[in-house]
Amino acid sequence: MAKIENITFMAALAAYLVSAALYFVYIAVKNGKVSKAAYTVMFAGFVSHSVCIAVRGILAHRLPLTNQYEFATAFAWGITLCFLIFVKKFKFDALGAFVAPVIFLVIGYASMQSKEIHNLMPALQSNWLGFHVSMAIIGYGAFGVAFGVAMAFLLKDKVHGKIAETIPDEKTLDLIIYRSVALGFLFLTLCMVTGAIWANNAWGSYWSWDPKETWSLITWIIYAVFLHLRVRKGMTGKKAALFAALGFVCVIFTYIGVNTLLSGLHSYK
Amino acid sequence: MTDDGIKKEKSTSDKNGMFKKIFRFLKGMPFSFILLAVIAAACVLGSVIPQGQTLSYYMETYGARKGNLIAAFSLDRVFSCWWFIALAALLCFNLILCSISRIKGVINAWKRTKSFGIWGSWVTHLGLLLLIVSFALSQYTSKEEELYGIPGSKQALGRTGLQVEIDSFDVLLRDDFTVEQYVAGLTVHNGSASLSGEASVNHPFKAFGYRFYQNSMGWANYVDIYKGGELVKTDLICAGEYTFPDDFPSLVIMFNKFYPDFREAEDGSFYTETPLLKDPRSLYGIFYNGGLMSIDIVKPGELITVHDYTFVLRDPVQYTLIVGKTDPYAWTVGLAAAVLLAGLVLSFYVRPYEERKRKENGKD
């Protein structure tokens, strides 16, 4: 079984890399067949990735969402899921050129972590773990897509020819950023609420200002300000794209920085 | 109208204008953004600077100048200091003013469109306001007490009027000696009735309006103190605690650390091979007038003789730390969170912003 996990993980990693490469080719040549192939490879990677996560769950006899490796791989899975949905919904094939590298980097980070399966400490043995982390995966995934689209937006002015033609107009990009941030924001809120309920069951306190909680709140504030500016003040264009990118930097710090640099209840140190 | 009258009216209208400006600022989005930015910055500081340490810790870690700044701005307890609470209160004030000023427009828009999505943003703001208020209410009204003891002991839970008896305490281990669960059997007495049950991690025991959490555990030792061969005192102390002969309090024995399955590494450090009570040792220190006289490691029952006194650490036993908490308004936090989430769903998915805009512009 461990072999299946390894094979499917490596297959997913390779598929994401190949897909990213194909998406780069697509934006250079603007050939629909290439983008179709890139999407197919990405989808195949997603299936393999899903099998990998399921196999790990069977091996560990629990939801595989509890350590740095497991969350990183689930994080990449979440971005891929959101990407596959958004790319179809908005018919924005070139999105892969901006999101696939992010997916590859996150799963690449996962590949550098220890894959050893550890038993869960008592505090993590809760049904709320699944709800809490699943919400984080979808929320972070949506923010990852927003980041990719923001990058496309920021690069749009700097590229010409076929590359520029593959990127949708600014209005569409702006709409995708807004939609993905809105989705991410809803799920981030759900993640924080389910985490609070769980913490109350485990420790008798739903909010302890643990660094992870605090940075989730900071991330929440950044995206809340983004949504306010977007909806109420009509913030669009580069400013919105930069804001979405800043939010994702904060997401990455909440996920990796807090776990490795700051100590607290979520620390893996 | 006289010149004075005109001046008076102008001054009143200036004042009204100024108040209007202030009111507009306080209910406006720029003020919300300023508050959120300062709160976010405070959160960054609160997560980077270790909280709740002593002043000497900050002086040693950050130097005198930064240490003094940390103390002066209460950065050692950011999330409970007055200015952070004031920021939260101002945010509430801003949310209240904003909600009041927008309600009329929302109702009119709803009458016009009959779309629940119109309420999204307003309900989201209400949810956030309720969340901050209910969190504060819960923090203010909740009571928390803790006690620790070994199986068979009975203690009062602070000033709650409840007595807690620890019937049993088990650490359930897996084959690889990792902990599967900590389980404390408890009986809680309120004077007229008793309730028994188990508290384990993630599964608090509920009795008489309190939730009892299995919070922590450790090892304790019985300490016998002999003077001239005669037993003068027996005490039970947990790791990190100390005791002394009642007639000679300047002589203190401190129980530092416990090793249930003792091993000594090549570099001379101590560790425990397994959590099982196989070959126990206790690390202790002897203090006289506050100064350390000696530090050593002993087996249970081994004699430690200092002057006329002999100390014996024996019968190591695991203790459990139980936290009893009552939070009568915790449900309000849950309700507020539900309102907030409902507001977000209404905002983004019942009638999304773009559609609303399109309809408002008459493009549909």
XYZ file of C-alpha atoms in Angstrom:
633
model
C 0.000 0.000 0.000
C 2.843 2.386 0.889
C 4.232 1.709 -2.585
C 0.905 2.713 -4.162
C 0.957 5.908 -2.130
C 4.478 6.731 -3.331
C 3.755 5.881 -6.970
C 0.518 7.895 -7.103
C 2.194 10.820 -5.327
C 5.096 10.889 -7.779
C 2.684 10.467 -10.696
C 0.674 13.455 -9.481
C 3.821 15.519 -8.991
C 5.038 14.645 -12.494
C 1.606 15.288 -14.006
C 1.418 18.740 -12.455
C 4.887 19.555 -13.777
C 4.044 18.307 -17.281
C 0.720 20.142 -17.176
C 2.464 23.374 -16.181
C 4.913 22.918 -19.063
C 2.072 22.241 -21.515
C 0.227 25.323 -20.300
C 3.383 27.379 -20.947
C 3.503 25.929 -24.447
C -0.179 26.773 -24.869
C 0.230 30.444 -24.008
C 3.151 30.590 -26.455
C 1.421 28.901 -29.423
C -2.282 29.381 -28.568
C -3.197 25.947 -29.786
C -6.440 24.563 -28.313
C -5.166 20.989 -28.545
C -2.259 21.820 -26.275
C -4.478 23.381 -23.630
C -6.793 20.375 -23.806
C -3.807 18.078 -23.312
C -2.596 20.214 -20.390
C -6.032 20.058 -18.765
C -6.217 16.278 -19.303
C -2.782 15.770 -17.761
C -3.759 18.017 -14.850
C -6.970 16.056 -14.378
C -5.035 12.767 -14.493
C -2.664 14.178 -11.869
C -5.642 15.170 -9.746
C -7.076 11.635 -9.943
C -3.709 10.128 -9.034
C -3.359 12.673 -6.222
C -6.819 11.757 -4.909
C -5.890 8.057 -4.933
C -2.650 8.920 -3.089
C -4.540 10.774 -0.345
C -7.135 7.986 -0.065
C -4.426 5.312 0.196
C -2.640 7.292 2.887
C -5.921 7.548 4.786
C -6.291 3.756 4.590
C -2.683 3.246 5.702
C -3.001 5.670 8.592
C -6.537 4.541 9.579
C -7.568 8.179 9.812
C -8.038 11.321 7.753
C -4.599 12.159 6.335
C -4.703 15.827 7.293
C -2.608 16.150 10.403
C 1.027 16.885 9.685
C 3.056 19.161 7.433
C 3.302 16.607 4.593
C -0.345 15.616 4.746
C -1.600 19.179 4.825
C 0.775 20.308 2.055
C -0.375 17.554 -0.251
C -4.024 18.258 0.623
C -3.388 21.990 0.044
C -2.076 21.244 -3.472
C -5.093 18.991 -4.024
C -7.415 21.835 -2.951
C -5.819 24.317 -5.376
C -6.070 21.738 -8.183
C -9.747 21.099 -7.434
C -10.545 24.816 -7.457
C -8.446 25.299 -10.603
C -10.228 22.493 -12.490
C -13.600 24.028 -11.612
C -12.661 27.632 -12.320
C -10.929 26.896 -15.610
C -14.079 25.184 -16.913
C -16.488 27.725 -15.433
C -14.699 30.740 -16.885
C -13.249 29.023 -19.979
C -9.863 30.490 -19.166
C -7.394 27.858 -20.415
C -4.276 29.951 -19.868
C -5.052 30.056 -16.146
C -3.080 26.814 -15.920
C 0.133 28.638 -16.802
C -0.254 30.671 -13.628
C -1.846 28.155 -11.240
C -0.110 24.899 -12.237
C 3.327 26.207 -11.067
C 1.774 27.099 -7.694
C 0.326 23.587 -7.426
C 3.680 22.109 -8.391
C 5.502 24.237 -5.808
C 3.104 23.253 -3.012
C 3.225 19.533 -3.826
C 6.993 19.906 -4.257
C 7.128 21.310 -0.730
C 5.088 18.291 0.409
C 7.594 15.942 -1.226
C 10.352 17.430 0.940
C 8.481 16.653 4.171
C 8.666 13.437 6.158
C 6.067 10.952 4.935
C 6.239 8.877 8.089
C 2.818 8.034 9.460
C 2.417 8.956 13.096
C -0.359 8.071 15.465
C -2.553 10.968 16.415
C -2.183 12.614 19.768
C -5.441 12.706 21.748
C -6.273 16.347 20.917
C -6.313 15.560 17.182
C -8.679 12.595 17.600
C -11.831 14.508 16.838
C -14.439 14.456 14.089
C -13.977 18.209 13.882
C -10.495 17.668 12.446
C -11.990 16.597 9.109
C -14.383 19.550 8.916
C -11.797 22.094 10.052
C -8.982 21.040 7.734
C -11.286 20.381 4.748
C -12.565 23.933 5.006
C -8.961 25.193 5.092
C -8.048 23.134 2.019
C -10.893 24.508 -0.093
C -10.406 28.045 1.220
C -6.647 28.016 0.643
C -7.218 26.353 -2.749
C -9.515 29.155 -3.845
C -7.028 31.767 -2.634
C -4.343 29.924 -4.621
C -6.432 30.263 -7.778
C -7.007 33.961 -7.010
C -3.227 34.348 -6.701
C -2.643 32.669 -10.085
C -5.220 34.903 -11.776
C -3.732 37.952 -10.042
C -0.349 37.021 -11.501
C -1.931 36.697 -14.950
C -3.470 40.123 -14.483
C -0.191 41.716 -13.436
C 1.704 40.124 -16.329
C -0.908 40.873 -18.962
C 0.477 44.338 -19.701
C 4.000 43.050 -19.991
C 3.374 40.395 -22.620
C 2.380 40.708 -26.244
C 1.338 38.572 -29.191
C -0.148 35.134 -28.667
C 0.585 35.103 -24.951
C -1.493 38.228 -24.451
C -4.275 36.759 -26.595
C -4.592 33.679 -24.386
C -5.242 35.796 -21.318
C -8.835 36.967 -21.008
C -9.738 40.630 -20.755
C -9.163 42.468 -17.498
C -12.856 42.410 -16.575
C -12.963 38.616 -16.708
C -9.713 38.297 -14.757
C -11.073 40.686 -12.188
C -14.280 38.697 -11.883
C -12.385 35.421 -11.395
C -10.216 37.011 -8.684
C -13.330 38.271 -6.914
C -15.201 34.971 -7.203
C -12.277 32.887 -5.996
C -11.543 35.244 -3.080
C -15.244 35.210 -2.122
C -15.230 31.397 -2.134
C -11.972 31.293 -0.179
C -13.234 33.844 2.324
C -16.390 31.842 3.023
C -14.379 28.666 3.566
C -11.721 30.433 5.638
C -14.516 31.691 7.889
C -15.933 28.167 8.105
C -12.438 26.873 8.889
C -12.085 29.353 11.754
C -15.570 28.606 13.108
C -15.124 24.815 13.027
C -11.668 25.213 14.573
C -13.165 27.275 17.390
C -15.837 24.656 18.095
C -13.183 21.944 18.136
C -10.880 23.939 20.420
C -13.754 24.484 22.810
C -14.303 20.725 22.989
C -10.636 19.920 23.423
C -9.410 22.709 25.675
C -12.481 24.575 26.864
C -11.554 27.706 24.960
C -12.700 28.474 21.433
C -10.113 31.162 20.814
C -6.690 31.243 22.490
C -4.757 33.700 20.301
C -2.515 30.843 19.261
C -0.235 32.087 16.380
C -2.145 30.012 13.825
C -5.454 31.466 14.966
C -3.988 34.948 15.020
C -2.551 34.669 11.505
C -5.793 33.194 10.224
C -7.474 36.310 11.589
C -4.878 38.538 9.881
C -5.517 36.683 6.592
C -9.264 37.035 7.175
C -8.878 40.795 7.733
C -6.835 41.227 4.533
C -9.421 39.432 2.411
C -12.284 41.201 4.231
C -10.724 44.555 3.303
C -10.230 43.288 -0.281
C -13.908 42.326 -0.561
C -15.055 45.637 0.925
C -12.921 47.628 -1.460
C -14.021 45.478 -4.395
C -17.747 45.526 -3.644
C -18.216 48.954 -2.081
C -15.479 51.060 -3.638
C -15.260 49.224 -6.936
C -11.577 48.396 -6.527
C -10.540 46.538 -9.652
C -7.501 46.262 -11.847
C -3.945 46.114 -10.598
C -4.806 47.161 -7.070
C -7.229 44.259 -6.690
C -4.692 41.865 -8.209
C -1.962 43.072 -5.842
C -4.316 42.732 -2.893
C -5.190 39.140 -3.865
C -1.468 38.356 -4.198
C -0.750 39.886 -0.771
C -3.560 37.812 0.739
C -2.020 34.627 -0.628
C 1.407 35.548 0.768
C -0.361 35.784 4.111
C -2.022 32.394 3.524
C 1.379 30.831 2.832
C 2.817 32.384 5.996
C -0.182 31.193 8.022
C 0.401 27.707 6.697
C 4.193 27.325 6.506
C 5.629 30.283 8.445
C 3.515 29.868 11.548
C 4.085 26.110 11.732
C 7.825 26.414 11.391
C 8.752 29.815 12.852
C 6.270 30.386 15.663
C 5.380 27.980 18.426
C 1.842 27.245 19.483
C -0.894 24.640 19.448
C -0.514 24.115 15.675
C 3.283 24.017 15.714
C 5.079 20.990 14.275
C 8.334 21.936 15.987
C -30.940 89.410 12.047
C -28.133 91.063 13.968
C -24.439 90.383 13.299
C -24.229 88.490 16.615
C -27.224 86.392 15.607
C -25.663 85.583 12.265
C -22.335 84.730 13.931
C -24.127 82.487 16.475
C -26.041 80.690 13.771
C -22.888 80.296 11.699
C -21.021 78.916 14.710
C -23.867 76.438 15.441
C -23.986 75.396 11.815
C -20.141 75.010 11.799
C -20.417 72.854 14.902
C -23.195 70.784 13.347
C -21.116 70.447 10.215
C -18.144 69.294 12.236
C -20.245 66.769 14.177
C -21.690 65.497 10.916
C -18.184 65.110 9.526
C -17.040 63.227 12.641
C -20.161 61.055 12.554
C -19.627 60.335 8.874
C -16.020 59.386 9.574
C -16.922 57.139 12.514
C -19.515 55.194 10.529
C -17.467 55.117 7.360
C -15.334 52.531 5.699
C -12.016 54.451 6.002
C -12.391 54.318 9.781
C -13.099 50.545 9.601
C -9.976 50.078 7.497
C -7.822 52.070 9.916
C -9.119 49.983 12.820
C -8.662 46.703 10.958
C -5.148 47.696 9.907
C -4.165 48.541 13.488
C -5.793 45.336 14.794
C -3.926 43.304 12.161
C -0.649 45.026 13.087
C -1.320 44.309 16.775
C -1.996 40.670 15.881
C 1.360 40.453 14.086
C 3.125 41.848 17.165
C 1.164 39.571 19.486
C 2.125 36.507 17.481
C 5.791 37.400 17.101
C 6.463 38.604 20.649
C 6.020 35.770 23.170
C 3.045 36.646 25.348
C 2.705 36.537 29.116
C 6.390 36.372 30.016
C 8.098 38.235 32.839
C 9.708 41.634 32.305
C 13.148 40.125 32.923
C 12.512 37.689 30.046
C 11.887 40.568 27.606
C 14.894 42.479 28.937
C 17.134 39.461 28.426
C 15.693 38.518 25.039
C 15.245 41.943 23.412
C 17.566 44.202 25.405
C 16.642 46.943 27.868
C 15.304 49.492 25.362
C 12.991 47.129 23.473
C 12.090 45.359 26.711
C 10.922 48.653 28.220
C 8.948 49.479 25.061
C 7.251 46.094 25.225
C 6.292 46.722 28.842
C 5.195 50.333 28.207
C 2.845 49.390 25.341
C 1.680 46.148 27.000
C 3.027 44.170 24.065
C 3.604 41.291 26.482
C -0.190 40.821 26.684
C -1.446 42.414 23.483
C -4.771 40.602 23.289
C -5.957 41.538 26.758
C -4.513 45.051 27.099
C -6.718 48.147 27.244
C -5.840 49.563 23.841
C -6.581 46.314 22.029
C -9.938 46.072 23.800
C -10.551 49.746 22.922
C -9.835 48.968 19.254
C -12.359 46.118 19.340
C -14.887 48.424 21.046
C -14.336 51.111 18.384
C -14.806 48.511 15.659
C -18.111 47.528 17.296
C -19.119 51.185 17.433
C -18.233 51.583 13.768
C -20.221 48.447 12.880
C -23.260 49.668 14.848
C -23.252 53.107 13.182
C -22.662 51.584 9.773
C -25.477 49.037 10.250
C -27.922 51.677 11.481
C -27.159 54.055 8.646
C -27.506 51.323 6.014
C -30.636 49.564 7.233
C -33.046 51.950 5.538
C -31.367 51.545 2.168
C -31.277 47.770 2.553
C -34.987 47.615 3.414
C -35.852 49.807 0.427
C -33.712 47.666 -1.870
C -35.346 44.533 -0.501
C -38.837 45.960 -1.039
C -37.823 46.699 -4.602
C -36.148 43.405 -5.455
C -37.452 40.884 -2.877
C -34.045 39.241 -3.048
C -32.616 37.946 0.225
C -29.145 38.485 -1.188
C -29.657 42.201 -0.588
C -29.373 41.456 3.140
C -26.035 39.670 2.771
C -23.638 42.462 3.553
C -25.811 43.864 6.349
C -26.237 40.429 7.985
C -22.468 39.786 7.671
C -21.741 43.025 9.532
C -24.354 42.159 12.153
C -22.759 38.713 12.557
C -19.311 40.229 13.066
C -20.686 42.693 15.591
C -22.504 39.917 17.467
C -19.358 37.798 17.358
C -17.188 40.457 19.006
C -19.855 41.309 21.605
C -20.665 37.681 22.440
C -16.957 36.821 22.651
C -16.472 39.657 25.132
C -19.585 38.611 27.068
C -18.411 35.028 27.166
C -14.918 36.038 28.307
C -16.402 38.232 31.009
C -18.965 35.770 32.367
C -17.173 32.437 32.013
C -15.598 30.916 35.091
C -12.658 28.577 35.034
C -11.052 26.676 37.889
C -8.492 23.926 37.876
C -7.390 21.237 40.241
C -4.941 18.412 40.138
C -4.831 15.223 42.095
C -4.238 11.512 42.116
C -6.912 8.803 42.009
C -8.727 8.671 45.331
C -8.347 12.356 46.106
C -11.266 14.754 46.588
C -10.982 18.523 46.305
C -13.051 21.659 46.073
C -13.184 23.218 42.604
C -12.130 26.736 43.532
C -15.036 28.742 44.933
C -17.675 27.062 42.801
C -19.144 25.063 45.708
C -18.445 21.853 43.798
C -16.307 18.991 45.103
C -14.464 16.850 42.593
C -13.410 13.322 43.386
C -10.864 11.721 41.080
C -11.994 8.101 40.931
C -9.429 6.928 38.416
C -6.874 8.172 35.947
C -5.556 6.123 33.041
C -3.115 6.896 30.291
C -4.035 4.572 27.418
C -0.923 3.693 25.447
C -0.538 2.162 22.023
C 1.977 -0.594 21.256
C 4.557 2.019 20.266
C 4.003 3.795 23.635
C 2.389 6.832 22.069
C -0.604 8.097 24.010
C -4.002 7.145 22.655
C -6.027 8.893 25.317
C -5.974 10.306 28.838
C -9.075 9.260 30.776
C -10.065 10.561 34.206
C -12.991 9.024 36.086
C -14.670 11.811 38.063
C -17.446 12.179 40.611
C -18.703 15.702 41.102
C -20.670 16.626 44.234
C -22.688 19.816 44.556
C -23.660 19.349 48.190
C -26.932 17.578 47.607
C -26.293 15.386 44.567
C -23.435 13.630 42.809
C -22.719 12.887 39.187
C -20.083 10.473 37.892
C -18.512 10.169 34.469
C -15.353 10.233 32.417
C -13.389 13.173 31.082
C -10.974 12.566 28.230
C -9.334 14.839 25.661
C -12.031 16.123 23.249
C -14.736 14.613 25.465
C -15.316 16.811 28.511
C -17.558 15.541 31.299
C -20.602 17.735 31.944
C -21.990 18.130 35.443
C -23.942 20.861 37.267
C -23.481 23.431 34.492
C -19.723 22.871 34.314
C -17.646 21.109 31.718
C -14.672 19.190 33.103
C -11.700 18.932 30.785
C -8.887 16.404 31.026
C -6.189 19.020 30.559
C -2.801 17.692 31.546
C -0.974 15.086 33.630
C 2.327 14.402 35.304
C 4.071 12.407 37.982
C 3.907 12.910 41.728
C 5.925 11.384 44.595
C 5.112 10.802 48.222
C 7.821 12.349 50.381
C 8.493 11.065 53.905
C 10.580 13.318 56.140
C 12.342 11.731 59.107
C 14.101 13.500 61.937
C 16.401 11.370 64.065
C 14.767 8.251 62.623
C 11.239 9.412 63.480
C 8.676 10.165 60.721
C 7.711 13.848 61.120
C 5.920 14.581 57.853
C 4.470 12.916 54.745
C 3.585 14.979 51.709
C 2.554 14.356 48.116
C 4.353 16.619 45.645
C 4.169 16.868 41.873
C 7.151 17.432 39.586
C 8.214 21.059 40.013
C 6.923 21.270 43.598
C 8.783 21.213 46.925
C 8.294 20.442 50.603
C 10.204 20.974 53.877
C 10.266 19.876 57.520
C 7.712 22.009 59.404
C 10.191 22.738 62.188
C 13.000 23.625 59.752
C 11.450 25.402 56.718
C 14.779 26.715 55.428
C 15.664 23.163 54.376
C 13.734 22.341 51.232
C 13.564 19.333 48.934
C 12.371 19.976 45.419
C 11.133 17.210 43.097
C 12.329 18.314 39.667
C 11.663 15.580 37.157
C 10.560 11.983 36.938
C 11.891 9.202 34.700
C 9.592 6.148 34.788
C 11.988 3.980 32.738
C 15.342 5.584 33.462
C 18.300 5.555 31.089
C 21.527 7.520 31.029
C 22.819 8.561 27.613
C 26.489 8.468 26.609
C 26.756 12.216 27.058
C 25.520 11.876 30.641
C 22.021 13.193 30.047
C 19.002 11.377 31.428
C 15.982 10.160 29.530
C 13.154 7.685 29.825
C 13.070 4.708 27.470
C 9.324 4.121 27.782
C 6.512 5.809 29.695
C 6.030 2.587 31.682
C 6.954 2.414 35.366
C 9.826 -0.054 34.903
C 12.949 1.452 36.449
C 11.874 4.757 37.990
C 14.126 7.578 39.148
C 13.410 11.009 40.528
C 15.603 14.042 40.019
C 15.588 16.216 43.117
C 17.344 19.262 44.548
C 18.097 20.184 48.170
C 17.965 23.884 49.037
C 19.089 25.577 52.212
C 18.062 29.207 52.804
C 17.161 29.467 49.123
C 20.565 28.292 47.879
C 21.049 25.014 46.056
C 23.015 22.533 48.221
C 22.862 19.456 46.033
C 21.107 17.899 43.073
C 20.890 14.173 42.424
C 18.795 11.344 41.105
C 17.335 8.567 43.311
C 15.342 5.366 43.106
C 12.012 5.211 44.988
C 12.668 4.510 48.673
C 16.311 5.569 48.563
C 17.379 7.644 51.580
C 18.494 11.263 51.165
C 20.152 12.436 54.375
C 20.873 16.106 55.115
C 22.039 16.967 58.670
C 19.474 15.494 61.061
C 16.869 14.985 58.382
C 16.216 12.120 56.017
C 13.968 12.451 52.972
C 12.460 9.513 51.123
C 10.759 9.877 47.722
C 8.489 6.852 47.248
C 5.491 5.362 45.447
C 5.472 7.517 42.312
C 1.997 8.011 40.952
C 0.446 9.844 37.991
C -1.687 12.876 38.718
C -4.223 14.493 36.445
C -4.968 18.176 35.903
C -8.672 18.839 35.520
C -10.118 22.152 34.365
C -13.725 22.944 35.252
C -15.343 25.639 33.159
C -18.739 27.207 32.858
C -19.509 29.518 29.953
C -23.212 30.397 30.059
C -23.014 32.572 26.951
C -20.951 30.287 24.726
C -24.094 29.656 22.659
C -24.181 33.346 21.714
C -20.768 32.988 20.073
C -22.096 30.034 18.058
C -25.191 31.996 17.083
C -23.097 35.001 16.015
C -20.845 32.754 13.904
C -23.950 31.265 12.247
C -25.267 34.773 11.470
C -21.887 35.760 10.008
C -21.769 32.687 7.780
C -25.369 33.169 6.695
C -24.499 36.750 5.765
C -21.554 35.594 3.652
C -23.648 32.995 1.834
C -26.339 35.619 1.159
C -23.714 38.100 -0.034
C -21.864 35.844 -2.412
C -24.253 33.111 -3.491
C -27.888 34.124 -3.150
C -27.562 37.068 -5.457
C -23.940 37.728 -6.283
C -22.628 41.236 -6.506
C -22.072 41.242 -10.256
C -25.615 40.127 -11.005
C -26.915 42.766 -8.685
C -24.846 45.407 -10.412
C -26.032 44.229 -13.837
C -29.663 44.325 -12.776
C -29.223 47.710 -11.180
C -27.739 48.982 -14.413
C -30.730 47.553 -16.281
C -28.608 45.287 -18.451
C -30.788 42.219 -17.832
